Structures are given as structure tokens and as C-alpha cells.
mmCIF file of C-alpha atoms in Angstrom:
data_model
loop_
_atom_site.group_PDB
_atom_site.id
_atom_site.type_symbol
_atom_site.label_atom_id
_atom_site.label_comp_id
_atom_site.label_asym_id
_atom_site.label_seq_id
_atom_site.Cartn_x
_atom_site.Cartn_y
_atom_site.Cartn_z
ATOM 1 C CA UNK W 1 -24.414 -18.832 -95.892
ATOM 2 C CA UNK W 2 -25.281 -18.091 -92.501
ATOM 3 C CA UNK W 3 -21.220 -18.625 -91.215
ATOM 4 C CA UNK W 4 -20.591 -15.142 -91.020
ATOM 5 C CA UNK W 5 -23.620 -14.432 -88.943
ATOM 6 C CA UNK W 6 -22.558 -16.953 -86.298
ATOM 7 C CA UNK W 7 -19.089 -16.131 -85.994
ATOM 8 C CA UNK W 8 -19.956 -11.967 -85.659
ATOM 9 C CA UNK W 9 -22.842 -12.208 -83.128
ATOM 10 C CA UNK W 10 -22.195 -14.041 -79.633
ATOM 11 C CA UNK W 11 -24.534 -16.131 -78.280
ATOM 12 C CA UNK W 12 -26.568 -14.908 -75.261
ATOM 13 C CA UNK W 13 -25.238 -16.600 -71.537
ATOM 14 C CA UNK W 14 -27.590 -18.967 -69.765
ATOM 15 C CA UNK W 15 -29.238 -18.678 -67.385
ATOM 16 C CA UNK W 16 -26.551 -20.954 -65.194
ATOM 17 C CA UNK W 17 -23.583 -18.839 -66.411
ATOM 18 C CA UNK W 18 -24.883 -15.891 -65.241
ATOM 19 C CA UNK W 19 -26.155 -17.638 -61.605
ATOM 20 C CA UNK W 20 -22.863 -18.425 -61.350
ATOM 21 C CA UNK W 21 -21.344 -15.124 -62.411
ATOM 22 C CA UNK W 22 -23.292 -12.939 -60.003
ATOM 23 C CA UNK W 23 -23.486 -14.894 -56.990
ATOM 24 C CA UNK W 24 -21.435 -16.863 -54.266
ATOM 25 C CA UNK W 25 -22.062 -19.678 -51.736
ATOM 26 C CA UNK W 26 -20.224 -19.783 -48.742
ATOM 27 C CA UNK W 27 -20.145 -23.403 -46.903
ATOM 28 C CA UNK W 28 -22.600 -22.470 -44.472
ATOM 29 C CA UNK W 29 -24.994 -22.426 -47.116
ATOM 30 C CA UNK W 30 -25.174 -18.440 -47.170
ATOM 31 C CA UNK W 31 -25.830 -16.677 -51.123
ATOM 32 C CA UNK W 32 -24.132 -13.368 -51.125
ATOM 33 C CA UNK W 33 -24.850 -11.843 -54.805
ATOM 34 C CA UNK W 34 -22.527 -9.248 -56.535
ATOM 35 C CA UNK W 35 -23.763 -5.844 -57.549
ATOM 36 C CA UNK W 36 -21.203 -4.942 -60.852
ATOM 37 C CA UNK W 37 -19.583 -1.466 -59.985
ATOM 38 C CA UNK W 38 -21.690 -0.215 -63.148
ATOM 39 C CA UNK W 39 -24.790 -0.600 -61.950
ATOM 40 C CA UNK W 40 -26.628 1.867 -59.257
ATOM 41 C CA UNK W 41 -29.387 -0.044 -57.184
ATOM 42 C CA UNK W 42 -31.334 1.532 -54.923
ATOM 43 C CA UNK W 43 -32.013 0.179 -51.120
ATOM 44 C CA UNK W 44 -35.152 1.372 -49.314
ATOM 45 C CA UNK W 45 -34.641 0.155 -45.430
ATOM 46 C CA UNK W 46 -38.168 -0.313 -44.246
ATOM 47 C CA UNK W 47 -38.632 1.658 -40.690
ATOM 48 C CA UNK W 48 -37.652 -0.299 -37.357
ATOM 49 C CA UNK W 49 -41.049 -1.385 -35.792
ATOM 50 C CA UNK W 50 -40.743 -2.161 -31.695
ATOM 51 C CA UNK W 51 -41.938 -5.907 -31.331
ATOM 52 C CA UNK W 52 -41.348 -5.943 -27.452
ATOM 53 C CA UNK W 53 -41.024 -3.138 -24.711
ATOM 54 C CA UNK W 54 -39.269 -2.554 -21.023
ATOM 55 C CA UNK W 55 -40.968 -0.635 -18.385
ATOM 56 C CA UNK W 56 -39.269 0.962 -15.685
ATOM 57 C CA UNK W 57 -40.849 1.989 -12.396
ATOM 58 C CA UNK W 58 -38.856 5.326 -10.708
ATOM 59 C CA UNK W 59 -39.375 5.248 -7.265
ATOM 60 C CA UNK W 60 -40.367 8.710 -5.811
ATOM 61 C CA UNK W 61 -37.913 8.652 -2.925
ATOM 62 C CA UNK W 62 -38.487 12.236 -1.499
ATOM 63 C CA UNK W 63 -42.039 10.920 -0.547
ATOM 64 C CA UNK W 64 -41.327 7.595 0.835
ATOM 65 C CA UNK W 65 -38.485 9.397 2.845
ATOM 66 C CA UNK W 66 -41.590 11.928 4.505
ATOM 67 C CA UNK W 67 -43.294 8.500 4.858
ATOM 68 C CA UNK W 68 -40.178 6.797 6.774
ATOM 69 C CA UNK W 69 -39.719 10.216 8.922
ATOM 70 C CA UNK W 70 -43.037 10.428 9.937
ATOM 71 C CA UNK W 71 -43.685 6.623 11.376
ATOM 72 C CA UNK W 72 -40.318 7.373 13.239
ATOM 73 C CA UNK W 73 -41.774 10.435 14.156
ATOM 74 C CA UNK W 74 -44.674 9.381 15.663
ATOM 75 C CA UNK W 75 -43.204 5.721 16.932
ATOM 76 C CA UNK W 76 -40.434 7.970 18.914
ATOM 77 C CA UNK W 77 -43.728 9.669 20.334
ATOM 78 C CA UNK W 78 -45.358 6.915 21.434
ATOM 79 C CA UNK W 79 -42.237 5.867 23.228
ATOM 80 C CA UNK W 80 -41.250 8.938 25.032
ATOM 81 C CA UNK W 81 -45.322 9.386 26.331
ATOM 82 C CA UNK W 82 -44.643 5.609 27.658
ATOM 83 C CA UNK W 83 -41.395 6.258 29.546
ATOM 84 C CA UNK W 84 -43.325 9.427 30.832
ATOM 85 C CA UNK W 85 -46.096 7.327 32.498
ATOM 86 C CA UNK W 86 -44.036 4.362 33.484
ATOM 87 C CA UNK W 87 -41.182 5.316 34.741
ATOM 88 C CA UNK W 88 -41.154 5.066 38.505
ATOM 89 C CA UNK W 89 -41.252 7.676 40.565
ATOM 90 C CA UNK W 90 -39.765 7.745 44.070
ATOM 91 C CA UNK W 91 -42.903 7.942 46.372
ATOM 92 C CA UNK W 92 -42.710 10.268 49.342
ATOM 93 C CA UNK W 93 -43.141 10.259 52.987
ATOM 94 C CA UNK W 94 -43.811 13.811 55.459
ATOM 95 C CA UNK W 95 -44.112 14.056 58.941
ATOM 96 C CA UNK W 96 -46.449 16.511 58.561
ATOM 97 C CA UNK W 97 -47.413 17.522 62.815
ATOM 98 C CA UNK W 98 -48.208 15.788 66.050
ATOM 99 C CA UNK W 99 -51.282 16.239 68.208
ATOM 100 C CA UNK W 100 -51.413 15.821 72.243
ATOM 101 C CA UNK W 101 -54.794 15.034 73.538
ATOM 102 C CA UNK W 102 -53.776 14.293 77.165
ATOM 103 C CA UNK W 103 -53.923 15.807 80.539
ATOM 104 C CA UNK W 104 -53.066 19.535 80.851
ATOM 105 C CA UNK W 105 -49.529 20.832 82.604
ATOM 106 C CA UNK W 106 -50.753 22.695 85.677
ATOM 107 C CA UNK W 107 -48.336 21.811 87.817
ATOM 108 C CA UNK W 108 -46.142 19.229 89.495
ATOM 109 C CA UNK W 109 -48.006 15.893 89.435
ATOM 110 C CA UNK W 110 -50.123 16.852 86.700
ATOM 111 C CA UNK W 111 -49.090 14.972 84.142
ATOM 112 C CA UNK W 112 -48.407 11.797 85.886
ATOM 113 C CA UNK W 113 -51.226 9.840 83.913
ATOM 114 C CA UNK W 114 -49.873 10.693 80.377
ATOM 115 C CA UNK W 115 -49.943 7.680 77.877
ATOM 116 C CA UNK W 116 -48.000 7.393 74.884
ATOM 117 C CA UNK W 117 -51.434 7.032 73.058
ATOM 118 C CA UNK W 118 -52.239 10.663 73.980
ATOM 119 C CA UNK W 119 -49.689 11.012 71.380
ATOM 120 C CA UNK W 120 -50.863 10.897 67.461
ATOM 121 C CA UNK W 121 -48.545 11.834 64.619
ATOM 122 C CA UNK W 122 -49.879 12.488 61.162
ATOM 123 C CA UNK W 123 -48.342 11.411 58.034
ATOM 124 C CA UNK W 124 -48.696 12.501 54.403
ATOM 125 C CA UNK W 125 -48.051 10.166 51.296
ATOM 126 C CA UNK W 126 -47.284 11.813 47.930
ATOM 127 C CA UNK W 127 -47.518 8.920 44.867
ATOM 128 C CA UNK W 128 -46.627 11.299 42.209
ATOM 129 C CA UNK W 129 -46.575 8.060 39.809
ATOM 130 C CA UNK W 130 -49.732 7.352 37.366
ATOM 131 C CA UNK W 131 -50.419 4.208 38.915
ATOM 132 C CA UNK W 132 -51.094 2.980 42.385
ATOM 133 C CA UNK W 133 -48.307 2.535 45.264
ATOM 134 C CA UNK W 134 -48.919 0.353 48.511
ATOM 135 C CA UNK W 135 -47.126 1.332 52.155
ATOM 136 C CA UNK W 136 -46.370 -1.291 54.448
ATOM 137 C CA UNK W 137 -44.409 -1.810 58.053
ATOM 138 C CA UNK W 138 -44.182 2.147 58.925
ATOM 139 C CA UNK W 139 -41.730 2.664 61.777
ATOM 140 C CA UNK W 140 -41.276 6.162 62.643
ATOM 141 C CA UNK W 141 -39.504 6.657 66.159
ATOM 142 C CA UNK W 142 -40.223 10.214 67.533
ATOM 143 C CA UNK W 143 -37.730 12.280 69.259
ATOM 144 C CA UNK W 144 -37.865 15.026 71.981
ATOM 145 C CA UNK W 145 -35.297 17.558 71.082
ATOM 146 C CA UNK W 146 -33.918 20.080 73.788
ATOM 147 C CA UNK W 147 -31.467 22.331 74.294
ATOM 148 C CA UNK W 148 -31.464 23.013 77.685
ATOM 149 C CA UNK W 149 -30.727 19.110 78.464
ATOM 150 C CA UNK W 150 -27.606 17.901 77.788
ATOM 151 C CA UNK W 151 -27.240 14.566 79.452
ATOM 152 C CA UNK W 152 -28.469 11.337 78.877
ATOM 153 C CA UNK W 153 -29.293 11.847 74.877
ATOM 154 C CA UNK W 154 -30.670 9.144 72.825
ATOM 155 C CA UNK W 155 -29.333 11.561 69.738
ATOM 156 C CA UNK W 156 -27.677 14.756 68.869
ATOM 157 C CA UNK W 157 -28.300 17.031 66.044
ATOM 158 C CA UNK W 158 -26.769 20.563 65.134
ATOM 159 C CA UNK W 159 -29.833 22.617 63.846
ATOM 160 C CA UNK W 160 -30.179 26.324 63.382
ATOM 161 C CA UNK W 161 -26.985 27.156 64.898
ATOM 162 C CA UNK W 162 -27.998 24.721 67.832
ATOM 163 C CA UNK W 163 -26.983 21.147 69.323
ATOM 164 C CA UNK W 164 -29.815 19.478 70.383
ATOM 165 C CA UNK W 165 -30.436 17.054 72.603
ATOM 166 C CA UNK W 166 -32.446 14.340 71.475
ATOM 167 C CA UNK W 167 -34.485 11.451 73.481
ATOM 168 C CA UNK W 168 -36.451 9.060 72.251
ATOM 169 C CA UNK W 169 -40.521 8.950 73.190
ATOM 170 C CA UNK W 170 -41.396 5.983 71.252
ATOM 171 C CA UNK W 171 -42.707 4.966 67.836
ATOM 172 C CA UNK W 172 -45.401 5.601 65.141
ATOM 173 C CA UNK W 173 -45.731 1.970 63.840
ATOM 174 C CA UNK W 174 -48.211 0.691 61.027
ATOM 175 C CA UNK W 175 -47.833 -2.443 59.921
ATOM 176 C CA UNK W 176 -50.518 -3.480 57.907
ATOM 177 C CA UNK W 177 -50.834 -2.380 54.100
ATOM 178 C CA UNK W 178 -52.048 0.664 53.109
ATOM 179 C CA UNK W 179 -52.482 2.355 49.224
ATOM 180 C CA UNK W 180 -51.837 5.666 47.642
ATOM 181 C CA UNK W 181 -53.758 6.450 43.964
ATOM 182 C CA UNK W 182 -52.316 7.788 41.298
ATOM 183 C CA UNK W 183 -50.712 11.521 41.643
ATOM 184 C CA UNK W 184 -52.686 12.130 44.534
ATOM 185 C CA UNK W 185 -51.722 12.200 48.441
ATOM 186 C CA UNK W 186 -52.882 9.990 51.346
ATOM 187 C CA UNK W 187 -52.578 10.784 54.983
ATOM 188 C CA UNK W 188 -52.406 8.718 58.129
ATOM 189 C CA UNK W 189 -52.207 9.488 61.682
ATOM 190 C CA UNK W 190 -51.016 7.089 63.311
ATOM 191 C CA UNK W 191 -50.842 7.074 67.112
ATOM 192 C CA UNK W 192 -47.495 6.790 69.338
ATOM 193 C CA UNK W 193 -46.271 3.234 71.191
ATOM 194 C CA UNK W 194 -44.063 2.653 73.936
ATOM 195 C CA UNK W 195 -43.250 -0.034 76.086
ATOM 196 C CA UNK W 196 -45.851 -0.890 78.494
ATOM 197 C CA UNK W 197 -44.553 0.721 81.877
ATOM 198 C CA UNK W 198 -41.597 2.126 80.909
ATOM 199 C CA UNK W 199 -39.836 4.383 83.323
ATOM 200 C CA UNK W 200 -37.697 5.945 80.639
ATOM 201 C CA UNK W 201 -41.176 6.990 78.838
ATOM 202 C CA UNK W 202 -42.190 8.530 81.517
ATOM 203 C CA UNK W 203 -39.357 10.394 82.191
ATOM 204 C CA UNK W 204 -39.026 11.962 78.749
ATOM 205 C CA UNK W 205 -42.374 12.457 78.266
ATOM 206 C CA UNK W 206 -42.825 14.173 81.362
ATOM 207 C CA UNK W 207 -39.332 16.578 80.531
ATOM 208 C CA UNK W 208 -40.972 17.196 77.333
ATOM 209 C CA UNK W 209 -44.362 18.568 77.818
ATOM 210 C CA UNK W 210 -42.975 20.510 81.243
ATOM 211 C CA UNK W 211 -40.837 22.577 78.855
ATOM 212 C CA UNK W 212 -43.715 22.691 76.392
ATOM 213 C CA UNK W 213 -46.145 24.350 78.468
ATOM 214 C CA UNK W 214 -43.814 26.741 80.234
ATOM 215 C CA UNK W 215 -41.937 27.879 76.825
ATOM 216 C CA UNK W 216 -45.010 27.126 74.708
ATOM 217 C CA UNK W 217 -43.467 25.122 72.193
ATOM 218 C CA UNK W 218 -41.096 22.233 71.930
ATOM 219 C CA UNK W 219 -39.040 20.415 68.975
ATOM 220 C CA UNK W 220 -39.871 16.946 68.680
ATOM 221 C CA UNK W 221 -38.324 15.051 65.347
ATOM 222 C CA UNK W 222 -38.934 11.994 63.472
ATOM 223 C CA UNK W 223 -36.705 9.568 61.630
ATOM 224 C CA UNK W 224 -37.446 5.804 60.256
ATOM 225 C CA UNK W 225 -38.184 3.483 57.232
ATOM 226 C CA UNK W 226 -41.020 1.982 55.305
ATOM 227 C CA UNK W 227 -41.887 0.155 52.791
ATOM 228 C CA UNK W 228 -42.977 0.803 49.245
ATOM 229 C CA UNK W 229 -44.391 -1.133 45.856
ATOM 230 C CA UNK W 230 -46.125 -0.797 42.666
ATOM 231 C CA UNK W 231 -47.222 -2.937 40.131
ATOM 232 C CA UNK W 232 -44.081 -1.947 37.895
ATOM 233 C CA UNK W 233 -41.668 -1.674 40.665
ATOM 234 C CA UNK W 234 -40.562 -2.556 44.157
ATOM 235 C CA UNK W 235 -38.685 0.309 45.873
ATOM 236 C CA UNK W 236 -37.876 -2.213 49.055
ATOM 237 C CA UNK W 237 -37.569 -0.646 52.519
ATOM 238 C CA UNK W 238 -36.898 3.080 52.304
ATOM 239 C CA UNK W 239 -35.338 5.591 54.758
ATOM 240 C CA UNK W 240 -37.011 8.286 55.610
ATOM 241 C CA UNK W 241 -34.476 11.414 57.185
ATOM 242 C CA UNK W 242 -35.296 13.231 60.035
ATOM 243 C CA UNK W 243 -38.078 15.494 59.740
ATOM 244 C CA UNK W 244 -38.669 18.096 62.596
ATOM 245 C CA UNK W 245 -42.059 19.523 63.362
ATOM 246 C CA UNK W 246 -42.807 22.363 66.408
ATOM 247 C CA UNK W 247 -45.655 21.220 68.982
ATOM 248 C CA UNK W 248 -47.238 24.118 70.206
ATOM 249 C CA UNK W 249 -48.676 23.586 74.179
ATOM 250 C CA UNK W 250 -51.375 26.479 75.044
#
């Protein structure tokens, strides 16, 4: 009989016993299988291949730096060559000499018919700007200066070691509007005024060239105001000090 042969030879497992001998199911669905301890099973991990990839610019900062100096560079130029040119520049004013044209000293009497028109002082006017300046309402009044009076003085003035005594002659006056180009000089001569008939004209006038012709040389002196403009800037009325100038008589 075949009873032996059963009972000494097990039956092989099915194929649900061993499903559920070698693997587990968590309840998130997962299968995790069991490799027995007796076994050796060999796992070949397939190399990583790159499915996406991140790019990164470097910014070369040493040249954008020679970039960033060099516009301030040159903008800092362009600045400092416009405060050059613009920036105002206080015009000028010299009393440069006065010319006589009138009657010759030859003695008392002489010089009776002297007008203050015989009288023309020139002017120069430095614009050391680079742009345009106008003059306007020149008022210059012109001194005699002596040493040898010392009464009746207009002014006084300590020069060279000196007092001197000063009286006035009249004024160089020009009122209407005059311009001066760019870094160059102008120059105006501009004749004297005095009141019409004045004794006190006369009187100086007549001290003046006296000690002119018989020393050969007087001190006369001017002092006044004007006023200046440009298109960037309006310097208003400006002083001008006393300038001094020798007339020579022959």
C-alpha cells in the first residue's frame, strides 16, 4: 500500500502558503518581501541619471566695479569742466589814465576857458568769465589830489608816506548799457561832467592844472560804482576803490 509513502514524504506548499510566508502588507497597501538569512541575493543599483539641471550665473564683479569707476570717473569730469565755465567770475573795472585836451597853462588867465569836457578818462573792463557781461550806470567821480593844499578838502587819503588833499572835479558818468565778451577786455573813455557854471569847478580845476604845468605832473584819483550782469548771474551795483593815476602836463 501506498500509506507509508504518504506519511514519509511531505507534500509540497502552495503557492498561497508560501505568498504568505515570504511577504508582508502593511495598511497602506505597501508589500515588503523577506529575504531568509540563508539565501545571498545580489542587488545591482542602476546609475543615477540627471532628469533636470540648475544653472548659476557668477557675476564678474571686478569688471563691473572698473565699469562703475569709470562712469563716475568721467560723470565727476563732466561736472568739474561745468563748474569751471559757469561759475561766475567777479568782472573788473581800471581807471586806466586821463587825457586833457584843453587850453595850455602859460600864465595867469590862461586857463580861464577850461571845460570839464576837456577832461576824458579811460576805462578798461576785464570779463574774465566764458560768457558775456553787460555794464550799466558808470559813476566815477574824479579827484584832484595835492599836497601842498590843505584846506577846503572834499577827501583825504594817506598815500606813499603822504596825506593828500583831495577835491572833487566832477564825474565820469555812463549810463546807458554797454557789453564785455567772453575773457576778453573792453575799454571806454568816457568824458568828465560838472555842473554847468560851477564856481567850485573852476576853482579846482584851475588849482589843479596850475600845479600840473609848473611841477609837471599831478595826482588825480578815482572812486565810484557800477553796475554788472550776465546771463547766469547778477552781481548788482559794485564798488569800485580808489584808483590813482599820474597826469603828466608838458
Amino acid at each position: 500500500r501506498h500509506d507509508r509513502g504518504r506519511s514519509g514524504t511531505a507534500s509540497p506548499p502552495t503557492k498561497r502558503e508560501v505568498g504568505a510566508a515570504m511577504s508582508t502588507k502593511n495598511d497602506a497597501g505597501d508589500v515588503y518581501v523577506s529575504i531568509p538569512a540563508d539565501e545571498t541575493h545580489t542587488i545591482q543599483a542602476s546609475p543615477p541619471v540627471a532628469t533636470s539641471y540648475a544653472y548659476y550665473v557668477i557675476p564678474q564683479e571686478p569688471r563691473q566695479q572698473k565699469r562703475c569707476g569709470g562712469g563716475c570717473c568721467c560723470i565727476a569730469i563732466m561736472v568739474g569742466l561745468l563748474l569751471f565755465f559757469l561759475i561766475p567770475r567777479q568782472p573788473s573795472v581800471n581807471y586806466q589814465y586821463m587825457v586833457y585836451s584843453g587850453p595850455v597853462y602859460n600864465g595867469p588867465g590862461s586857463l580861464s576857458n577850461v571845460t570839464a569836457s576837456d577832461f576824458v578818462g579811460r576805462y578798461r573792463f576785464e570779463n574774465m568769465n566764458y560768457y558775456s557781461v553787460d555794464w550799466s550806470g558808470l559813476a566815477m567821480k574824479n579827484y584832484y589830489m595835492s599836497t601842498a593844499a590843505t584846506t577846503d578838502c572834499d577827501i583825504t587819503k594817506s598815500k606813499w608816506g603822504a596825506t593828500y588833499c583831495g577835491k572833487e572835479m566832477g564825474s565820469y558818468e555812463k549810463k546807458p548799457t554797454f557789453s564785455t565778451g567772453p575773457r576778453t577786455r573792453s575799454y571806454q573813455d568816457v568824458p568828465l561832467t560838472a555842473d554847468a557854471g560851477s564856481g567850485t569847478f573852476a576853482l579846482n580845476v584851475g588849482e589843479m592844472l596850475t600845479e600840473c604845468f609848473l611841477n609837471g605832473q599831478v595826482l588825480v584819483m578815482s572812486q565810484g560804482h557800477i553796475s554788472e550782469t550776465t546771463g547766469l548771474h547778477d552781481f548788482g551795483k559794485v564798488s569800485i576803490d580808489d584808483q590813482y593815476y599820474w597826469l603828466i602836463c608838458n
